[in-house]
Coordinates of C-alpha atoms and ligand atoms in Angstrom, one line a residue:
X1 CA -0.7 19.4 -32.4
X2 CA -2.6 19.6 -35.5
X3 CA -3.3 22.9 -36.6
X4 CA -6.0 23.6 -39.1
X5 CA -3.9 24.6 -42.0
X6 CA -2.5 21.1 -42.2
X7 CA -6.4 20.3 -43.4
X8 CA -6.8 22.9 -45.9
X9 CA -3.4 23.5 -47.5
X10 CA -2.8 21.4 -50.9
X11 CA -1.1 22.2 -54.2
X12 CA -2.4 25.2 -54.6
X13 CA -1.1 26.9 -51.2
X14 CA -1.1 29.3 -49.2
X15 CA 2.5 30.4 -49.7
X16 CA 2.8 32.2 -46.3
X17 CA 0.4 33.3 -43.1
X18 CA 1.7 36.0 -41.4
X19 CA 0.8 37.1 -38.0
X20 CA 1.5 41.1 -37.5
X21 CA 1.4 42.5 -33.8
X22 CA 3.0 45.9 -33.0
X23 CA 2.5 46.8 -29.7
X24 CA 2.8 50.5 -30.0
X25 CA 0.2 51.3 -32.2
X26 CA -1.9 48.0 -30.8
X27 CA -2.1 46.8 -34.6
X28 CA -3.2 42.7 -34.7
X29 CA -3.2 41.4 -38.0
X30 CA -3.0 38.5 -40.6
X31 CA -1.7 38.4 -43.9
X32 CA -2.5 35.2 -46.2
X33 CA -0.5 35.3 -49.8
X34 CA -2.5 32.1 -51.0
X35 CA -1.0 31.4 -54.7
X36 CA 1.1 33.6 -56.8
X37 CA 1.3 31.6 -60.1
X38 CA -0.5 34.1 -62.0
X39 CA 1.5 36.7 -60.4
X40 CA 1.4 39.3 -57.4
X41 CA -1.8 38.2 -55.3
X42 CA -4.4 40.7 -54.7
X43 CA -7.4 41.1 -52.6
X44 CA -9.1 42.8 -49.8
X45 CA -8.0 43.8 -46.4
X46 CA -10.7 43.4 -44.1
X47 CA -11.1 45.1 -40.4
X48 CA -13.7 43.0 -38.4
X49 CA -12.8 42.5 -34.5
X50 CA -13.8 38.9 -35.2
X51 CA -11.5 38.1 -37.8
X52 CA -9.2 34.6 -37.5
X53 CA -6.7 33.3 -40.1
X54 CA -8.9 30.6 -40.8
X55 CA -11.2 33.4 -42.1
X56 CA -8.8 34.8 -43.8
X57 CA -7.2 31.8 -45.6
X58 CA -10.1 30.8 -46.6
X59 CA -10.9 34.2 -48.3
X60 CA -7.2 34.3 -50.2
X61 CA -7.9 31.0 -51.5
X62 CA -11.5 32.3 -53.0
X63 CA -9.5 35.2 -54.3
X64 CA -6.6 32.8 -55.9
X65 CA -9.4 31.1 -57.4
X66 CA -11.6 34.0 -58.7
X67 CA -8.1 36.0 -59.7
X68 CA -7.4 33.0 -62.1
X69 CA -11.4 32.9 -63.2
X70 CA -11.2 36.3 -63.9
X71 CA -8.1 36.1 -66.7
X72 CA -6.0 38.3 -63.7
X73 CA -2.5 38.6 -63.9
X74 CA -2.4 38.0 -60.3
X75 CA -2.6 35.3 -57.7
X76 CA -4.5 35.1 -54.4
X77 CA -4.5 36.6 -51.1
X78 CA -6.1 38.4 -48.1
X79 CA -5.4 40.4 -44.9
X80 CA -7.8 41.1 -42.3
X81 CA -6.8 43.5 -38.9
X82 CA -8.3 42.8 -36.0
X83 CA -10.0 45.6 -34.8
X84 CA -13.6 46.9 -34.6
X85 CA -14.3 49.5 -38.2
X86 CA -15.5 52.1 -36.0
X87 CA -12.0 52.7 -34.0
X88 CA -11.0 56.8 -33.9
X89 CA -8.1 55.0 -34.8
X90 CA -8.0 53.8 -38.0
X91 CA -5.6 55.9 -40.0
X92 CA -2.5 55.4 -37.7
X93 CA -3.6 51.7 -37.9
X94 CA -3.6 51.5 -41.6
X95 CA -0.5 53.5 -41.8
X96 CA 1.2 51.3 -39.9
X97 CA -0.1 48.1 -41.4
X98 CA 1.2 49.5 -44.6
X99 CA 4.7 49.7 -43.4
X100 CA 4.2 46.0 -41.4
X101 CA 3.9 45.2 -45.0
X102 CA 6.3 46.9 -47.1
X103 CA 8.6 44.1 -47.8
X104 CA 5.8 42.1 -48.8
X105 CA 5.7 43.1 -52.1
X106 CA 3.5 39.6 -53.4
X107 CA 0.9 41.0 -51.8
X108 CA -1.4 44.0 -52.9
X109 CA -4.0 45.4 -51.0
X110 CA -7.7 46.6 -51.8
X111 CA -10.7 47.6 -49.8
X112 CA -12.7 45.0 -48.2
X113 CA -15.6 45.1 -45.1
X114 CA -14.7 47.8 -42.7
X115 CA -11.7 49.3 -45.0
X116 CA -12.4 51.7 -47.4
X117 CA -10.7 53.8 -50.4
X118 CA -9.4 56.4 -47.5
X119 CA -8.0 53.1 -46.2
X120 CA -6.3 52.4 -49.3
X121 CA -5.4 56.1 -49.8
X122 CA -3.5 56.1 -46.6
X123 CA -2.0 52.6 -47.2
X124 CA -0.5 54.2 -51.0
X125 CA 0.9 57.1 -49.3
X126 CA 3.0 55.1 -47.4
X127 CA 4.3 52.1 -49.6
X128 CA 2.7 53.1 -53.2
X129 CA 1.3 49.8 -52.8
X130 CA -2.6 49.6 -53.0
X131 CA -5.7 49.5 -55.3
X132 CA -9.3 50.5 -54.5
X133 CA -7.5 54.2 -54.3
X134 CA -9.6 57.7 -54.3
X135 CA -9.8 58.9 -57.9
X136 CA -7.6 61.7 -57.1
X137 CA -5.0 58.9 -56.6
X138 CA -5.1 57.4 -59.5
X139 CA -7.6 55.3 -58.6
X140 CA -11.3 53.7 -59.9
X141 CA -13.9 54.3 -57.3
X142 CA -15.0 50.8 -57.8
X143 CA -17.4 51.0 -54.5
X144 CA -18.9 54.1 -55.5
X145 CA -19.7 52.1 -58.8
X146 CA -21.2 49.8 -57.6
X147 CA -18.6 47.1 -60.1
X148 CA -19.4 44.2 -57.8
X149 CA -23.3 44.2 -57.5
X150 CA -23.2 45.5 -61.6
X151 CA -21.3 42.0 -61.8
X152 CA -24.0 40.2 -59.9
X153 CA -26.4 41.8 -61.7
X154 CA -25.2 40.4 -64.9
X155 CA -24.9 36.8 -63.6
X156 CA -28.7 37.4 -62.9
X157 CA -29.4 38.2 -66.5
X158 CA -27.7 35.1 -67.9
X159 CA -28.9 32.9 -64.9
X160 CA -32.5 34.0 -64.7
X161 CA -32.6 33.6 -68.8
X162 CA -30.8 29.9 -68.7
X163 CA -33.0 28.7 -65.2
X164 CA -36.0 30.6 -67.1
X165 CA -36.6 33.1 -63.5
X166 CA -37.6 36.3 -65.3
X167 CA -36.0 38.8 -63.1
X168 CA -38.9 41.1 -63.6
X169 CA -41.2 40.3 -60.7
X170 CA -39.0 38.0 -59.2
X171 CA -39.2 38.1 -55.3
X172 CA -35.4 38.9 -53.7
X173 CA -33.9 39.1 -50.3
X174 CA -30.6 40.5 -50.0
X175 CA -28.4 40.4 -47.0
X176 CA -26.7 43.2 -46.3
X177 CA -27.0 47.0 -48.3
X178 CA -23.8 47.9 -47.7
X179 CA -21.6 48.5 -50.9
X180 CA -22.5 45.0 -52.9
X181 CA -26.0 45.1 -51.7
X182 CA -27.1 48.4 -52.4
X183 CA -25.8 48.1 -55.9
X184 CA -27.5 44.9 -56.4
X185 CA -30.8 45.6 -55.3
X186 CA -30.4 49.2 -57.4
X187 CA -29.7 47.0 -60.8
X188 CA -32.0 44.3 -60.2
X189 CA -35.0 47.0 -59.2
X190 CA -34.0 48.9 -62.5
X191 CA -34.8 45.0 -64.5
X192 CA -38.1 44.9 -62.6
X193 CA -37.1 42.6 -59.4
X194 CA -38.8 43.1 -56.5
X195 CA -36.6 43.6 -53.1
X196 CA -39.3 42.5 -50.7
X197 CA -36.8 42.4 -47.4
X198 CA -33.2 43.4 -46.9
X199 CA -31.0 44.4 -43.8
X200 CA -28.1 45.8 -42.0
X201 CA -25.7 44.6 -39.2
X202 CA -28.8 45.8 -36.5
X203 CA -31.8 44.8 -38.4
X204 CA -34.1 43.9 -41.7
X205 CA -37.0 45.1 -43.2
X206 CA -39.2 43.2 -45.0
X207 CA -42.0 44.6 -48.0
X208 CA -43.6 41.8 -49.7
X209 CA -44.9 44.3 -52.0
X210 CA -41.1 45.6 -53.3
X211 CA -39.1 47.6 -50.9
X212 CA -38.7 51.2 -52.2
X213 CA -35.0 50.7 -53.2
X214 CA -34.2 54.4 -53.8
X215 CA -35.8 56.0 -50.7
X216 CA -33.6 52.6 -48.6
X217 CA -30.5 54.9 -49.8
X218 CA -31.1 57.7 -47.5
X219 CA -30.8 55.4 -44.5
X220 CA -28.6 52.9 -45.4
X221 CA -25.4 55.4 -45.4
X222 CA -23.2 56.0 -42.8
X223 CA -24.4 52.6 -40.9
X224 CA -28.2 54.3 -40.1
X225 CA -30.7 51.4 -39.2
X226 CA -32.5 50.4 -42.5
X227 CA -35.4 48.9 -40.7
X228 CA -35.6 53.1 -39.4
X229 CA -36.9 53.8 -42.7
X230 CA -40.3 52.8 -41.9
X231 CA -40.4 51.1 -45.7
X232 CA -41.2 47.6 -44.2
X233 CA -41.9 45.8 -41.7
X234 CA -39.2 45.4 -39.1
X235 CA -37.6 42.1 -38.7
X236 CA -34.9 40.2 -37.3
X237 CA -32.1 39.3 -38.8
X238 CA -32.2 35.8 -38.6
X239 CA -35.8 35.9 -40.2
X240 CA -34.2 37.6 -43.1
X241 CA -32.6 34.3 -43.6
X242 CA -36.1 32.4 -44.0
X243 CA -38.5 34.5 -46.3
X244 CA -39.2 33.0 -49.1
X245 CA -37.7 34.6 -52.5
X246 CA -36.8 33.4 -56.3
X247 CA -33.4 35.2 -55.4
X248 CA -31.0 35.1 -52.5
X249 CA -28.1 37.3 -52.7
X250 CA -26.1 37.3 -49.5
X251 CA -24.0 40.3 -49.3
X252 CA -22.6 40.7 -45.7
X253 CA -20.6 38.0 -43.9
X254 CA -18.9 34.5 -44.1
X255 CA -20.6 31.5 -43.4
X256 CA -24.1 32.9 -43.3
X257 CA -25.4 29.3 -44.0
X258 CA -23.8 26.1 -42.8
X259 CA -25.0 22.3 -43.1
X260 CA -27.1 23.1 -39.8
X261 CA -29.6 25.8 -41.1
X262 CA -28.9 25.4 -45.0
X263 CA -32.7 24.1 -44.6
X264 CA -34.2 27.3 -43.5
X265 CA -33.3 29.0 -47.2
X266 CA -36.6 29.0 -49.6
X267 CA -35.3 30.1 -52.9
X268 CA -34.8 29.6 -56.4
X269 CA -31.4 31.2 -57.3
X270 CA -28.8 32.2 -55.0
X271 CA -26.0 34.8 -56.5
X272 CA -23.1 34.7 -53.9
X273 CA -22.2 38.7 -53.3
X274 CA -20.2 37.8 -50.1
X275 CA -17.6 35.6 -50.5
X276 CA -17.8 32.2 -48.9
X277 CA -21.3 32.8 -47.5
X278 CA -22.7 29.9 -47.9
X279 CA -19.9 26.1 -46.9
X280 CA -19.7 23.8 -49.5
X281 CA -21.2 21.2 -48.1
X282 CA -24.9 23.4 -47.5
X283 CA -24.7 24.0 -50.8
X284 CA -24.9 20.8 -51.5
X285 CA -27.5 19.8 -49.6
X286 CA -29.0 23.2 -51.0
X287 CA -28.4 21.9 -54.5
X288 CA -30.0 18.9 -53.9
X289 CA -33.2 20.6 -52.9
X290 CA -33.3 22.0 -56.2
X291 CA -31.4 25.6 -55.4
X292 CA -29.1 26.7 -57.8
X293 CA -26.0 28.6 -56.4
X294 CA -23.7 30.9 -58.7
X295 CA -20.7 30.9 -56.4
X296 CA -19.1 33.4 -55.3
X297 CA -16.1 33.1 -57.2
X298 CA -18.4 33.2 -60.7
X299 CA -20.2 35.9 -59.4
X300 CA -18.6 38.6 -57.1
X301 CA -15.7 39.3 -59.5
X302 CA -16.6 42.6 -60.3
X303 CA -14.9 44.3 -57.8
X304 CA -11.4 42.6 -58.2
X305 CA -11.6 42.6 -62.0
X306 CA -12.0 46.7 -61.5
X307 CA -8.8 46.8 -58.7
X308 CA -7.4 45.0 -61.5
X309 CA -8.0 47.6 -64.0
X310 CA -7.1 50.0 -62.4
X311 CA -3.4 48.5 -61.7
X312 CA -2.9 48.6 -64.6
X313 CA -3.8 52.1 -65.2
X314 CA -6.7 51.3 -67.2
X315 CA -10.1 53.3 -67.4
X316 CA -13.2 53.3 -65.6
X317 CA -15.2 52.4 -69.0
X318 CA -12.8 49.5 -69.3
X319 CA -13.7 48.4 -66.5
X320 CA -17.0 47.8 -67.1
X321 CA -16.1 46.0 -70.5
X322 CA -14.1 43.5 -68.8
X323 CA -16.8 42.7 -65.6
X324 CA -19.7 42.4 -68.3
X325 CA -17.5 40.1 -70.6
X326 CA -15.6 37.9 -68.0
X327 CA -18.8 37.7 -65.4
X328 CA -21.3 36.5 -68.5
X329 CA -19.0 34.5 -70.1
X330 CA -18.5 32.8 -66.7
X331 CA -21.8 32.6 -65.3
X332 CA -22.7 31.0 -69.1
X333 CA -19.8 28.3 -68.9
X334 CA -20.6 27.0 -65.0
X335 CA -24.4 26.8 -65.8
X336 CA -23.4 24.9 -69.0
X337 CA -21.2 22.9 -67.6
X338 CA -23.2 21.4 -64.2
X339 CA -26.2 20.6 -66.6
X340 CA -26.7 17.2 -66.1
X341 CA -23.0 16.6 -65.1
X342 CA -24.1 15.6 -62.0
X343 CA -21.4 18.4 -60.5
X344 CA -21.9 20.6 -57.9
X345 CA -21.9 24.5 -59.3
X346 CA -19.3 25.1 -56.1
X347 CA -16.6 22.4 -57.0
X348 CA -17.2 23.2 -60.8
X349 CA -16.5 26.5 -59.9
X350 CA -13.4 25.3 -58.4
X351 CA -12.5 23.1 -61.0
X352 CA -12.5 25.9 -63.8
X353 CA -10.4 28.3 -61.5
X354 CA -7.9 25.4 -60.9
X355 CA -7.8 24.4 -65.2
X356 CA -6.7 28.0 -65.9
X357 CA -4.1 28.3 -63.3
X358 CA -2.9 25.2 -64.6
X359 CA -3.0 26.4 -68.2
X360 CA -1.3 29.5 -66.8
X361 CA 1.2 27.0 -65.2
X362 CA 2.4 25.4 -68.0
X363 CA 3.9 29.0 -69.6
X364 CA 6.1 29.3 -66.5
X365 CA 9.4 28.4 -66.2
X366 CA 10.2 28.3 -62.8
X367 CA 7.5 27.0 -60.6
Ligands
NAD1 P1 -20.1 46.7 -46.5 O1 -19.4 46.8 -45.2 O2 -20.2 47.9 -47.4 O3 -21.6 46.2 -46.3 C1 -21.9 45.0 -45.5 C2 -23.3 45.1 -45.1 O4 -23.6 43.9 -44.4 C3 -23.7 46.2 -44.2 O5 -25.0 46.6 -44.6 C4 -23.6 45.6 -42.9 O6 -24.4 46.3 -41.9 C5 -24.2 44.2 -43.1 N1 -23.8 43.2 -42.2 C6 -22.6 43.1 -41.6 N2 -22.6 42.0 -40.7 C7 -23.9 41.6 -40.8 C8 -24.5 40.5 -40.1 N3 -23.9 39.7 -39.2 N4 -25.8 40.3 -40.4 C9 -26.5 41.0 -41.3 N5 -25.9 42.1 -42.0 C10 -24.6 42.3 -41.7 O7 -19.4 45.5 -47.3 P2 -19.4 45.2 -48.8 O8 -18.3 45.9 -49.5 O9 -20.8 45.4 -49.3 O10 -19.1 43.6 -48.8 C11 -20.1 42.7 -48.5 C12 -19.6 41.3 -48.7 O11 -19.2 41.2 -50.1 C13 -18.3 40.9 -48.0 O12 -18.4 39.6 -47.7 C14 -17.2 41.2 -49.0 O13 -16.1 40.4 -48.7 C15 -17.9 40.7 -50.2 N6 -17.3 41.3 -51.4 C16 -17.3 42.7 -51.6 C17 -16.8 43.2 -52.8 C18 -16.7 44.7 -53.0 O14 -16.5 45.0 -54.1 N7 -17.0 45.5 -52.0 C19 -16.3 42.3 -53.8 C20 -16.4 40.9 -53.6 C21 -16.9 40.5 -52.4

């Protein structure tokens, strides 16, 4: 029987899938270690009750590519438990994910949807084996900063000057105001944007006079209802999707926008805060509609390039250095390089990730 791996997996990977289930303390989960050319791969563990290893494949291989994109010593992976966020359970259920894990040691863990720094906290204690740590751990509180909406927020400054969509007054939608989307809309209010609609898992709001960014904070903590805030109009989710905007930043889930309603997105400029939100081929078709995409993998950095840091015991200014530099430098080079090449901004994307592994490559002895 075919499974799908045997259409996805190439030169690049992944290494190994593993499948975790201990009975005892009812623990599902799925480990991908993508590539590890660069070194140990790193990336998020994600709780999500919906999670599949498709998913989660798919993910490592985004991070292998945006590891090498962002000059990482590290390759790619992902882990995702299966469970629902919310569980009364989650401690003993990271705890004993970090010990499912131990003797993995090519793969090191960070906080992703429904995992946290506590998460990471509790994963340290018992392997010394995580980033995205609480401060008091040695770690750089890179959700708390915001690091991956400051990211996106500087691929809107060198986007918006090169596709000439001033950001002040701009119109933008953002999907999701969880960590990535809060900070986003926070930066890109602070450059003059207007965030006329936004939403959570249970609803959206929608101001097409600016939504009142600061005030959205209050609500949008501890999983409240933004559309509670009475700062918009309520309205569905899936209408979130069609407003019309200059920018689109998804910020929530996978595969928000796939060949069969890549048509309903009116836009100018879409900066990919969730990874893999939008299939390659939509994009395409997107693309050819005369929507440019900075993909995730260009644009979501931030927050890896700060785990990064911090693993190597690095500071929180640092930080910031290296997301500014590495996120301008490669939001510049993609939008120089699909001018007029006829190239699609996801497989260029793609392409430059897969040069500088192969540049990295050719140092090693042994693979
Ligand atoms: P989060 O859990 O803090 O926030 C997610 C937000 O999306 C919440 O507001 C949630 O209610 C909303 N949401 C969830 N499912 C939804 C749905 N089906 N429809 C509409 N809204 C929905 O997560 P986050 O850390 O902000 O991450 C968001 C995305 O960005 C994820 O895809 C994550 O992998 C990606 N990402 C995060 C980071 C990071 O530094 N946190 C870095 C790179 C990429």
């Amino acid at each position: 029987m075919e499974h799908y791996i045997d259409n996805f997996s190439d030169d690049l990977g992944p290494e190994k899938i593993i499948h975790i289930y201990e009975p005892k303390s009812k623990l599902k989960a799925i480990v991908v270690i993508d590539n590890i050319s660069l070194g140990p791969s790193l990336g998020g563990c994600r709780m999500a009750p919906d999670i599949d290893d498709r998913e989660v494949f798919r993910l490592a291989r985004a991070m292998t590519l945006k590891n090498a994109l962002c000059d990482l010593p590290h390759g790619g992976g992902k882990s995702g438990i299966i469970a629902d966020p919310k569980t009364a359970l989650k401690e003993p259920l990271m705890r004993q994910f970090a010990q499912s894990i131990k003797e993995l040691v090519n793969y090191i863990p960070g906080p992703d949807m429904g995992t946290d720094e506590s998460c990471m906290a509790y994963i340290f204690d018992e392997i010394g084996r995580a980033v995205g740590r609480p401060k008091v751990l040695g770690g750089i509180p890179l959700d708390h900063l915001g690091m991956t909406g400051f990211g996106l927020a500087v691929s809107a400054d060198i986007a918006s000057e090169e596709l000439d969509i001033p950001l002040k007054n701009a119109n933008v939608v953002i999907q999701g105001f969880g960590n990535v989307g809060k900070a986003t809309a926070k930066l890109l209010a602070e450059r003059g944007a207007k965030i006329i609609a936004t939403c959570d898992i249970n609803g959206a709001i929608y101001n097409p006079h600016g939504i009142n960014v600061d005030a959205l904070f209050e609500y949008a903590n501890a999983d409240k209802l933004v559309q509670l805030s009475g700062l918009g109009e309520k309205v569905s989710n899936q209408k979130l999707l069609e407003i019309e905007s200059d920018i689109f930043v998804p910020a929530a889930r996978p595969d928000v926008f796939t060949t069969s309603n890549q048509h309903l997105l009116k836009t100018k400029l879409v900066l990919e805060g969730a990874n893999i939100p939008i299939t390659h081929e939509a994009a395409k078709l997107m693309n050819d509609r005369g929507i440019t995409i900075i993909p995730d993998i260009i644009a979501n950095g931030g927050g890896v390039i700060c785990a990064s840091t911090e693993y190597k015991g690095m500071t929180e200014t640092e930080a910031f250095e290296r997301v500014k530099v590495t996120i301008g430098r490669n939001t510049e080079e993609l939008l120089a390089r699909i001018k007029d090449s006829g190239v699609y901004p996801h497989e260029m994307a793609v392409q430059m990730g897969k040069e500088r592994i192969a540049q990295a490559m050719s140092f090693r002895a042994h693979m």
